[in-house]
Coordinates of C-alpha atoms in Angstrom, one line a residue:
Chain A
M1 CA 31.2 -3.6 24.2
L2 CA 28.8 -1.5 23.5
K3 CA 30.1 0.5 19.7
T4 CA 28.8 3.2 18.5
V5 CA 29.2 4.1 15.3
Q6 CA 29.3 0.7 13.7
G7 CA 32.2 -0.7 10.3
K8 CA 33.3 1.9 8.4
A9 CA 38.0 1.7 9.1
W10 CA 38.4 5.4 8.9
S11 CA 35.4 6.3 10.6
K12 CA 38.4 5.1 13.5
Y13 CA 40.4 7.6 11.7
L14 CA 37.6 11.1 11.7
L15 CA 36.8 10.3 15.2
S16 CA 40.8 9.8 17.1
L17 CA 42.7 12.1 14.8
P18 CA 40.9 15.1 15.8
P19 CA 41.6 15.4 19.6
M20 CA 44.7 13.0 19.0
A21 CA 46.7 16.6 17.0
Y22 CA 44.9 19.6 18.6
L23 CA 47.0 16.5 22.6
L24 CA 49.8 16.3 19.8
I25 CA 50.3 20.5 19.5
F26 CA 49.1 21.8 22.2
F27 CA 50.4 18.8 24.9
A28 CA 54.0 17.2 23.8
A29 CA 55.4 19.3 21.2
P30 CA 55.7 22.2 24.4
T31 CA 56.3 19.3 26.4
L32 CA 59.5 18.9 23.9
I33 CA 59.6 22.2 22.9
M34 CA 60.6 22.4 26.5
L35 CA 63.3 19.8 27.1
F36 CA 65.2 21.1 24.2
S37 CA 64.4 25.1 25.6
S38 CA 66.8 23.7 28.7
F39 CA 69.8 23.5 26.6
R40 CA 69.5 26.2 24.5
Y41 CA 71.0 30.1 25.9
P42 CA 68.7 32.4 27.5
G43 CA 67.9 36.3 25.4
E44 CA 70.1 38.7 25.5
Y45 CA 66.0 40.1 26.3
G46 CA 64.8 37.2 28.9
G47 CA 63.8 34.2 27.0
L48 CA 65.4 32.1 24.5
A49 CA 68.4 32.4 21.8
P50 CA 68.7 31.7 19.0
W51 CA 69.8 28.0 18.7
L52 CA 70.9 27.7 15.1
V53 CA 73.4 30.3 14.8
Q54 CA 75.2 31.6 11.2
D55 CA 79.3 32.6 11.5
G56 CA 81.2 33.1 8.8
G57 CA 78.7 31.6 5.9
Q58 CA 78.1 28.5 8.7
W59 CA 74.7 27.1 10.5
T60 CA 76.2 25.4 14.3
F61 CA 74.2 25.2 17.2
D62 CA 73.9 27.2 19.8
L63 CA 73.2 24.9 22.8
T64 CA 74.2 24.2 25.9
L65 CA 74.6 22.7 29.3
E66 CA 75.5 25.1 31.0
S67 CA 71.2 25.6 33.2
W68 CA 71.4 21.4 34.1
Q69 CA 75.0 22.5 35.7
R70 CA 74.1 25.4 37.6
L71 CA 70.3 22.9 39.0
F72 CA 73.7 20.6 40.5
G73 CA 76.5 22.7 40.6
T74 CA 74.3 23.5 44.1
D75 CA 72.3 21.8 46.2
I76 CA 70.9 25.0 46.9
Y77 CA 67.6 23.8 44.4
L78 CA 68.0 20.2 45.6
R79 CA 67.2 21.7 49.2
L80 CA 64.0 23.0 47.6
F81 CA 62.4 19.6 45.6
V82 CA 63.6 17.9 49.1
K83 CA 60.9 21.0 51.2
S84 CA 58.6 20.1 48.0
I85 CA 58.5 17.0 48.3
G86 CA 57.7 17.0 52.0
Y87 CA 55.4 19.6 51.7
A88 CA 53.1 17.0 49.6
I89 CA 54.4 14.2 52.0
C90 CA 53.0 16.5 54.7
T91 CA 49.4 17.6 52.9
T92 CA 49.3 14.1 51.3
L93 CA 48.8 12.0 54.9
F94 CA 46.6 15.2 56.5
C95 CA 44.3 14.6 54.1
M96 CA 44.8 10.9 54.0
V97 CA 43.5 11.2 57.8
M98 CA 40.4 13.9 56.9
A99 CA 38.9 12.2 54.6
Y100 CA 39.2 8.9 55.2
P101 CA 36.0 9.7 58.5
L102 CA 34.3 11.7 55.9
A103 CA 34.5 9.0 52.6
L104 CA 34.1 6.4 55.5
M105 CA 31.3 7.7 56.2
I106 CA 30.0 8.4 53.7
A107 CA 29.9 4.8 52.5
R108 CA 28.1 3.4 55.1
S109 CA 25.6 5.8 54.6
G110 CA 22.1 5.4 52.9
R111 CA 21.9 5.0 49.6
K112 CA 19.8 8.3 49.2
S113 CA 22.1 10.4 50.9
R114 CA 24.9 9.5 49.3
D115 CA 24.5 11.4 46.8
L116 CA 24.0 14.7 48.7
L117 CA 26.5 13.7 51.4
L118 CA 28.9 13.7 48.2
L119 CA 27.4 16.8 46.1
L120 CA 28.1 18.7 49.5
V121 CA 32.3 17.3 49.4
I122 CA 32.7 18.4 45.6
L123 CA 30.6 21.6 46.1
P124 CA 33.8 23.7 47.7
F125 CA 36.2 21.9 45.7
W126 CA 34.0 23.9 42.3
S127 CA 34.5 27.4 43.7
N128 CA 36.9 29.1 42.4
F129 CA 40.8 27.6 43.7
L130 CA 42.3 32.0 44.8
V131 CA 38.7 32.3 46.8
R132 CA 39.3 29.1 49.0
I133 CA 43.4 30.6 49.3
Y134 CA 41.6 34.2 50.0
A135 CA 38.6 32.5 52.3
W136 CA 42.6 31.4 54.8
M137 CA 44.0 35.0 53.9
I138 CA 40.8 35.9 56.0
I139 CA 41.1 33.1 59.0
F140 CA 45.4 33.5 59.1
S141 CA 45.3 37.3 59.0
P142 CA 46.3 39.0 61.8
V143 CA 43.3 41.3 62.4
G144 CA 40.9 37.9 61.8
A145 CA 39.5 36.7 64.9
L146 CA 41.3 32.8 65.0
T147 CA 44.6 35.4 65.1
R148 CA 43.3 37.3 68.1
I149 CA 42.2 34.0 69.7
L150 CA 45.0 32.4 69.7
N151 CA 47.1 35.0 70.7
G152 CA 45.5 35.8 73.7
V153 CA 45.2 32.3 74.8
L154 CA 48.8 31.8 73.6
D155 CA 49.6 34.6 76.6
L156 CA 47.4 33.5 79.5
F157 CA 50.9 31.0 79.5
G158 CA 52.9 34.5 78.6
V159 CA 53.9 33.5 75.3
G160 CA 54.7 36.0 72.8
P161 CA 52.1 36.7 69.9
V162 CA 52.3 34.7 67.2
T163 CA 51.7 35.3 64.0
L164 CA 49.0 32.5 61.6
M165 CA 49.7 34.1 57.9
Y166 CA 52.5 33.3 56.4
S167 CA 53.4 30.7 58.0
P168 CA 54.1 27.1 57.2
T169 CA 51.3 26.2 59.1
A170 CA 49.5 28.0 57.6
M171 CA 50.4 26.9 53.5
I172 CA 49.8 23.7 54.9
V173 CA 46.3 23.9 55.8
C174 CA 45.7 25.5 52.7
L175 CA 47.0 23.2 50.6
V176 CA 45.2 19.9 52.8
Y177 CA 41.5 22.3 52.5
V178 CA 42.1 22.7 48.8
H179 CA 43.5 19.8 47.5
L180 CA 41.2 17.0 49.8
P181 CA 38.3 16.0 48.3
F182 CA 41.3 14.2 45.6
M183 CA 41.6 12.3 48.4
V184 CA 38.4 11.7 49.2
L185 CA 36.5 10.7 46.0
P186 CA 39.1 7.8 44.9
L187 CA 38.4 6.6 48.6
Y188 CA 34.9 6.9 49.2
A189 CA 34.8 4.1 45.1
N190 CA 36.6 2.1 47.4
L191 CA 34.9 1.9 49.8
E192 CA 31.6 1.5 49.0
K193 CA 32.5 -1.8 46.4
H194 CA 33.5 -3.3 50.0
D195 CA 31.0 -6.5 50.4
P196 CA 29.7 -5.1 54.5
Y197 CA 29.1 -9.1 55.0
L198 CA 33.3 -9.3 55.1
L199 CA 32.6 -7.3 58.4
D200 CA 29.9 -9.1 60.3
A201 CA 31.7 -12.3 59.7
A202 CA 34.5 -11.1 61.3
Q203 CA 32.6 -9.2 63.7
D204 CA 30.8 -13.0 64.2
L205 CA 33.9 -14.6 65.1
G206 CA 34.2 -11.9 67.8
A207 CA 36.5 -9.1 66.1
G208 CA 36.5 -6.0 68.0
K209 CA 35.4 -2.8 65.9
W210 CA 39.4 -2.1 65.5
R211 CA 40.7 -5.0 64.6
R212 CA 37.7 -4.8 62.0
F213 CA 39.9 -1.5 60.2
W214 CA 43.0 -2.5 60.5
L215 CA 42.7 -6.1 59.4
I216 CA 39.8 -6.0 57.6
T217 CA 38.8 -2.7 55.8
W218 CA 42.3 0.0 56.0
P219 CA 44.0 -3.5 54.0
L220 CA 41.6 -3.0 51.7
S221 CA 41.2 0.5 50.9
L222 CA 45.3 0.4 49.6
P223 CA 43.7 1.2 46.1
G224 CA 41.8 4.2 46.5
I225 CA 44.2 4.9 48.7
T226 CA 47.2 4.8 45.8
A227 CA 44.8 6.7 44.4
G228 CA 43.8 9.3 46.2
S229 CA 48.1 10.0 48.0
I230 CA 48.8 10.3 43.3
L231 CA 45.5 12.4 42.9
V232 CA 47.3 15.2 46.2
F233 CA 50.9 14.8 45.5
I234 CA 51.4 16.2 42.2
P235 CA 49.0 18.4 42.7
V236 CA 51.2 20.3 45.8
L237 CA 55.0 19.1 44.0
G238 CA 53.9 21.6 41.5
M239 CA 52.1 23.9 42.7
F240 CA 52.6 28.1 43.4
A241 CA 50.3 30.0 44.1
I242 CA 49.7 29.1 47.4
P243 CA 53.3 29.3 48.2
D244 CA 53.3 32.6 46.8
L245 CA 49.8 34.1 48.9
L246 CA 50.3 32.3 52.1
G247 CA 53.5 31.1 52.2
G248 CA 56.2 34.1 53.3
T249 CA 60.1 33.3 52.6
D250 CA 60.0 30.7 54.2
G251 CA 58.0 28.9 51.9
I252 CA 58.9 28.4 48.6
M253 CA 58.2 25.4 46.8
I254 CA 59.5 24.6 43.5
G255 CA 56.8 26.2 41.5
N256 CA 57.4 29.8 42.7
V257 CA 61.3 29.0 41.4
I258 CA 59.9 28.1 38.0
K259 CA 57.1 30.6 37.7
Q260 CA 60.1 33.5 39.6
Q261 CA 62.7 32.0 35.8
F262 CA 59.7 32.3 33.2
M263 CA 58.0 35.5 34.6
E264 CA 60.9 37.2 36.5
S265 CA 64.7 36.7 36.3
R266 CA 62.9 35.7 32.5
D267 CA 66.1 32.9 32.6
W268 CA 64.0 30.5 30.7
P269 CA 66.7 27.4 30.2
F270 CA 66.8 26.6 33.5
G271 CA 62.9 27.7 34.2
S272 CA 62.9 24.7 31.9
V273 CA 65.9 22.4 33.4
L274 CA 63.3 23.1 36.7
S275 CA 60.6 22.2 34.5
M276 CA 61.7 18.8 33.5
V277 CA 63.1 17.9 37.2
L278 CA 59.5 18.2 37.6
T279 CA 57.9 16.6 35.3
V280 CA 60.2 13.1 35.3
A281 CA 59.1 14.2 39.4
A282 CA 55.5 14.1 38.4
V283 CA 55.6 11.3 35.7
A284 CA 58.0 8.7 38.3
V285 CA 54.6 9.6 41.0
V286 CA 52.6 8.1 38.9
L287 CA 54.0 4.7 36.9
L288 CA 55.1 4.2 41.6
G289 CA 51.3 4.3 42.0
S290 CA 50.4 2.2 38.6
R291 CA 52.9 -0.3 39.4
L292 CA 52.5 -0.7 43.5
S293 CA 48.0 -0.9 42.5
R294 CA 49.1 -4.0 39.5
Q295 CA 51.2 -5.7 42.5
R296 CA 48.5 -5.6 44.6
A297 CA 45.3 -6.6 42.2
G298 CA 48.7 -9.5 41.8
M299 CA 48.7 -10.8 45.1
S300 CA 44.4 -10.5 45.1
G301 CA 45.5 -13.4 42.7
S302 CA 42.5 -11.1 40.2
Chain B
M1 CA 23.0 -5.4 59.7
M2 CA 25.8 -2.8 60.6
A3 CA 23.3 0.2 59.8
K4 CA 24.5 0.6 62.9
K5 CA 25.5 4.0 64.2
N6 CA 28.5 5.4 64.5
L7 CA 29.2 8.0 66.9
L8 CA 32.9 8.9 66.4
L9 CA 32.5 8.7 62.4
T10 CA 30.4 10.6 62.4
V11 CA 31.2 13.6 64.9
S12 CA 34.5 13.2 62.7
A13 CA 33.0 14.2 59.1
G14 CA 30.5 16.5 60.1
L15 CA 33.8 18.4 61.4
V16 CA 35.5 17.6 58.3
Y17 CA 32.5 18.6 56.6
L18 CA 32.6 22.4 59.0
F19 CA 36.3 22.4 57.2
L20 CA 35.5 22.4 53.9
Y21 CA 32.5 24.3 54.7
L22 CA 33.9 27.0 56.8
P23 CA 36.3 29.0 55.1
L24 CA 33.6 29.5 52.1
V25 CA 30.9 30.9 54.2
I26 CA 33.1 33.9 55.9
V27 CA 33.8 34.5 52.7
V28 CA 30.6 35.1 51.6
V29 CA 29.3 36.7 55.1
F30 CA 31.8 39.5 55.0
S31 CA 31.3 40.6 51.5
F32 CA 27.8 42.3 53.2
N33 CA 29.6 43.6 56.0
D34 CA 29.7 47.1 56.1
S35 CA 33.2 47.2 57.3
K36 CA 36.8 47.3 55.4
L37 CA 38.1 45.3 57.1
N38 CA 37.0 41.4 57.0
A39 CA 38.0 40.6 61.0
E40 CA 34.4 41.3 62.4
W41 CA 31.0 41.7 62.1
V42 CA 29.6 45.6 62.1
G43 CA 26.5 45.5 60.1
F44 CA 24.8 44.9 56.6
T45 CA 25.8 46.6 52.7
W46 CA 25.9 45.0 49.1
K47 CA 27.9 48.9 48.6
W48 CA 30.3 46.0 47.9
Y49 CA 28.5 44.8 45.0
G50 CA 27.5 48.0 44.3
K51 CA 31.8 49.2 43.8
L52 CA 32.0 45.7 41.2
L53 CA 29.6 47.7 39.2
Y54 CA 31.7 50.9 39.1
N55 CA 35.5 48.8 38.2
Q56 CA 35.9 48.9 34.6
E57 CA 38.8 45.9 35.2
M58 CA 36.5 44.4 37.2
L59 CA 34.0 44.1 35.0
T60 CA 36.5 44.1 31.4
A61 CA 37.9 40.5 32.9
A62 CA 34.7 39.6 33.7
M63 CA 33.8 39.2 30.5
N64 CA 36.8 38.3 28.9
S65 CA 36.2 35.3 31.2
L66 CA 33.1 34.3 30.0
I67 CA 34.3 34.6 26.0
I68 CA 36.6 32.6 26.8
A69 CA 34.7 30.1 28.9
S70 CA 32.1 29.8 26.5
V71 CA 34.6 29.6 23.0
S72 CA 37.4 27.5 24.5
A73 CA 34.5 24.9 26.1
G74 CA 32.9 24.5 22.9
I75 CA 35.5 23.7 21.0
A76 CA 36.4 21.7 24.0
T77 CA 32.8 19.6 24.0
I78 CA 33.9 18.8 20.4
L79 CA 37.5 17.2 20.2
G80 CA 36.6 15.9 24.2
T81 CA 33.6 13.8 21.9
L82 CA 35.2 11.9 19.9
A83 CA 38.1 11.4 22.2
G84 CA 35.7 9.6 24.9
I85 CA 33.8 7.9 21.5
A86 CA 37.5 6.8 20.3
M87 CA 39.2 5.9 23.6
H88 CA 36.0 3.5 23.8
Q89 CA 36.0 1.8 21.5
Y90 CA 39.3 1.7 19.4
R91 CA 42.4 0.7 21.9
L92 CA 44.2 3.5 21.5
R93 CA 47.4 3.8 24.2
L94 CA 49.1 7.1 22.2
L95 CA 44.5 8.9 22.8
Q96 CA 44.9 7.0 25.6
M97 CA 48.7 8.7 27.0
L98 CA 47.5 12.0 25.6
V99 CA 44.3 12.5 27.0
L100 CA 45.0 11.9 31.0
A101 CA 48.7 12.8 31.2
P102 CA 47.3 16.4 31.2
I103 CA 44.8 16.2 33.8
A104 CA 47.8 14.0 35.6
M105 CA 50.5 16.7 35.3
P106 CA 51.2 19.6 37.9
E107 CA 48.5 23.2 36.4
I108 CA 51.9 24.7 35.9
L109 CA 54.4 22.6 33.8
M110 CA 51.2 22.9 31.3
G111 CA 50.8 27.2 31.4
V112 CA 55.2 27.6 31.2
S113 CA 55.1 24.6 28.5
L114 CA 52.4 26.6 26.4
L115 CA 54.3 30.5 27.1
V116 CA 57.6 29.0 24.9
L117 CA 55.9 27.0 22.8
F118 CA 53.5 30.8 22.0
I119 CA 56.5 32.7 21.8
M120 CA 58.2 29.9 19.7
V121 CA 55.9 31.5 16.8
N122 CA 56.0 35.1 18.6
M123 CA 52.5 34.9 18.6
T124 CA 50.4 37.7 20.1
L125 CA 49.6 37.0 23.6
G126 CA 45.9 37.1 25.1
L127 CA 42.2 36.1 23.9
I128 CA 43.4 33.4 21.5
S129 CA 46.6 31.3 23.8
I130 CA 44.6 31.7 26.7
M131 CA 41.3 29.6 24.8
L132 CA 44.7 28.0 23.3
A133 CA 45.3 26.4 26.7
H134 CA 42.1 25.9 28.2
I135 CA 41.5 23.7 25.1
T136 CA 44.1 21.4 26.5
F137 CA 43.3 21.1 30.4
C138 CA 39.2 20.5 29.4
I139 CA 39.0 18.2 26.9
G140 CA 40.5 15.2 28.5
F141 CA 37.6 15.9 31.5
V142 CA 34.5 16.2 28.5
A143 CA 36.6 12.4 27.1
L144 CA 36.3 11.1 30.2
A145 CA 32.2 12.8 30.6
V146 CA 31.7 11.0 27.6
Q147 CA 33.7 7.4 28.2
A148 CA 31.2 7.8 31.8
R149 CA 27.4 8.3 29.9
I150 CA 29.2 5.1 27.4
S151 CA 29.6 2.1 29.0
S152 CA 26.3 2.4 31.6
L153 CA 24.3 2.1 28.1
D154 CA 23.3 -0.8 26.4
P155 CA 24.9 -2.0 23.3
A156 CA 21.4 -3.7 22.7
L157 CA 19.3 -0.4 21.7
I158 CA 22.4 0.2 18.9
E159 CA 21.7 -3.4 17.5
A160 CA 18.3 -3.0 17.4
A161 CA 18.4 -0.2 15.6
R162 CA 21.4 -1.1 13.3
D163 CA 17.9 -4.7 12.3
L164 CA 15.9 -2.4 11.8
G165 CA 18.0 -1.3 8.5
A166 CA 19.1 2.1 10.1
T167 CA 22.4 3.3 8.6
P168 CA 25.6 3.6 10.4
W169 CA 25.1 7.8 10.1
Q170 CA 21.2 7.1 11.0
C171 CA 22.4 5.5 13.9
F172 CA 24.7 7.9 14.8
R173 CA 23.1 10.8 15.1
E174 CA 19.4 9.2 15.8
V175 CA 20.4 6.8 18.5
T176 CA 24.2 7.1 19.1
L177 CA 23.4 10.9 19.2
P178 CA 20.9 11.7 21.3
L179 CA 22.0 8.9 24.3
L180 CA 25.0 10.5 25.1
M181 CA 24.1 14.0 25.6
P182 CA 24.0 14.1 28.8
G183 CA 27.3 13.3 29.0
I184 CA 27.7 15.3 26.8
L185 CA 26.7 18.2 28.2
A186 CA 27.4 17.5 31.8
G187 CA 31.4 17.9 29.8
A188 CA 30.0 21.1 28.1
L189 CA 29.2 21.9 31.2
M190 CA 32.8 20.8 33.4
A191 CA 34.8 22.5 31.3
F192 CA 32.7 25.8 31.1
T193 CA 34.2 25.9 34.8
L194 CA 37.6 24.5 34.7
S195 CA 37.9 27.5 32.2
I196 CA 36.4 30.4 34.4
D197 CA 38.1 29.0 37.0
D198 CA 41.3 28.4 35.8
F199 CA 43.7 30.8 37.9
V200 CA 47.1 29.3 37.3
I201 CA 47.2 28.2 33.5
T202 CA 45.8 31.5 32.6
F203 CA 48.6 33.1 34.4
F204 CA 51.3 32.0 31.7
T205 CA 49.6 32.4 29.2
A206 CA 47.5 35.4 29.3
G207 CA 49.4 39.5 27.8
V208 CA 48.2 42.6 28.9
G209 CA 45.4 43.4 28.1
S210 CA 43.6 39.7 28.7
S211 CA 42.6 39.9 31.9
T212 CA 40.1 37.5 33.3
L213 CA 38.7 37.1 36.9
P214 CA 41.7 34.7 38.4
L215 CA 43.5 36.6 36.5
Q216 CA 41.5 40.1 38.9
I217 CA 41.4 38.6 41.6
Y218 CA 45.2 37.4 42.0
S219 CA 46.0 41.1 41.4
M220 CA 43.7 43.1 43.7
V221 CA 44.9 39.6 46.7
K222 CA 48.4 40.5 46.5
I223 CA 47.8 43.5 47.4
A224 CA 45.5 43.9 49.4
V225 CA 42.9 41.7 51.1
T226 CA 38.5 43.5 49.9
P227 CA 35.7 42.6 50.7
E228 CA 35.1 43.6 47.0
V229 CA 37.5 40.8 46.6
N230 CA 34.4 38.6 48.9
A231 CA 32.6 39.8 46.3
V232 CA 33.6 38.7 42.9
S233 CA 34.0 35.6 44.5
T234 CA 31.0 35.3 46.1
L235 CA 28.9 35.8 42.8
L236 CA 31.8 33.5 40.8
M237 CA 31.0 30.7 43.7
L238 CA 27.0 31.7 42.9
V239 CA 27.4 30.8 39.0
T240 CA 30.6 27.2 39.6
L241 CA 27.7 26.4 41.9
V242 CA 24.5 26.6 39.4
V243 CA 26.4 25.5 36.8
I244 CA 27.4 22.4 38.3
T245 CA 24.0 21.4 40.8
V246 CA 22.5 21.6 37.0
A247 CA 26.0 18.9 35.6
S248 CA 25.2 17.0 38.5
R249 CA 21.4 16.1 37.3
L250 CA 22.3 15.1 34.1
S251 CA 25.4 13.3 34.9
P252 CA 25.8 12.0 38.6
A253 CA 28.5 9.0 37.0
I254 CA 31.3 11.7 36.6
F255 CA 30.8 13.5 40.2
R256 CA 31.4 10.1 42.0
G257 CA 35.0 9.7 41.0
E258 CA 34.5 6.1 39.2

């Protein structure tokens, strides 16, 4: 391993302390504060009420389980989570189906063209997130060409006009669009490492094109698929901008309700409760993913 | 050999590329369209770009975005470089976790938890709070870019410098740092674009009068779809395109999902 800074025990602290301190203050601490906020009362004018109150010369804690009870009191929020997970699963599956041919094609092209093809996948991903949503608002707009052509065709079959905007379809298309590169990149990184002689050997032994894919390429690519799925699933689960702009009333996801609690209804404790549930869900997905990849590494004996 | 072209594969990959680019092409094309509706091509015009020059809110937002992105990228680059070197050199589980977790968590969580933190310490939401937030999510990306660069270097270079009598500090300044520079610069450019593009975290940590370009686009888009948004979007894409192309030249490895 390359030692960039030689010797000296203090250099370890000189290097690691500043970023560590920054992230402890601005990442770890806020998460803990949020956990704590979920047990506080909402403030009279939004925000949070004091958690330590003086009552006749005595300091007492003013904490409550109310917000957590509200979460489990009805099935509204459970359904909301199930719906959000449903959107995340759908998006992940579509991304998988679309990313696979692309990643495979890039991995199998010549060394020189690979970098360019890959850059072409990444470029749209670096254009602004809102611009990419906005593009689909134009495409799905009721006056847009797509809606008019679709309704023209539907009219021939005597089916009434449909609107694409503010529908679950519009939302999923946009969710897939925004997150596709997250699936392509890890999948490509995996496919690129496959030994081409495995496929040659299988061909020599008489395996057809699809059989070679199902028995060799697909199982070997599972670690890439797992990594990509995590990278797609988690951001979709916490999404609020796409449902906000394209989803309409049916498209509300957990992120929208969190945003609503913090910005509009200003019930911060309940917003904190929902955020904690989302945190736990995201951590669970990461842990599940790393467990899966460890198991697989164990099976292949490496 | 397997170099035989698979037609089905090429065609389906081509369609996916079309899916990736068509929406953006539509945005750009309609930014030159002489019609208020983004529906039909009417004729070529520059007027939407001209209108931007007189849109005071938009200009202020663009200025804010630039200031925030420059300061955040600068500080995140220093902290991220330190983190990247430390992560490579020592097995620090806590640092590793702190650097990677913000990248893995949904953005909205970082947004709302920072909002709660800033309000708790009675901080006025504005440019400073946005910068503090942007630095938080940029550190990880810089650290990964620097780490990727270190792992690609030849350890013998440092050993040679030491054998030739360089002190540890000389060695770091004269050998290691210049070798790491492409990774550091790529990380800095990435941090700059991430900051200038961020919407979600900015949405929660911005106050009155500290609007950025993405926030401005959001509030315009919420009301109506107008070609003026296409024009800003096109300009924003152009900026990102230039910065990212430069960054990918400097450090191709970090853009391969490695």
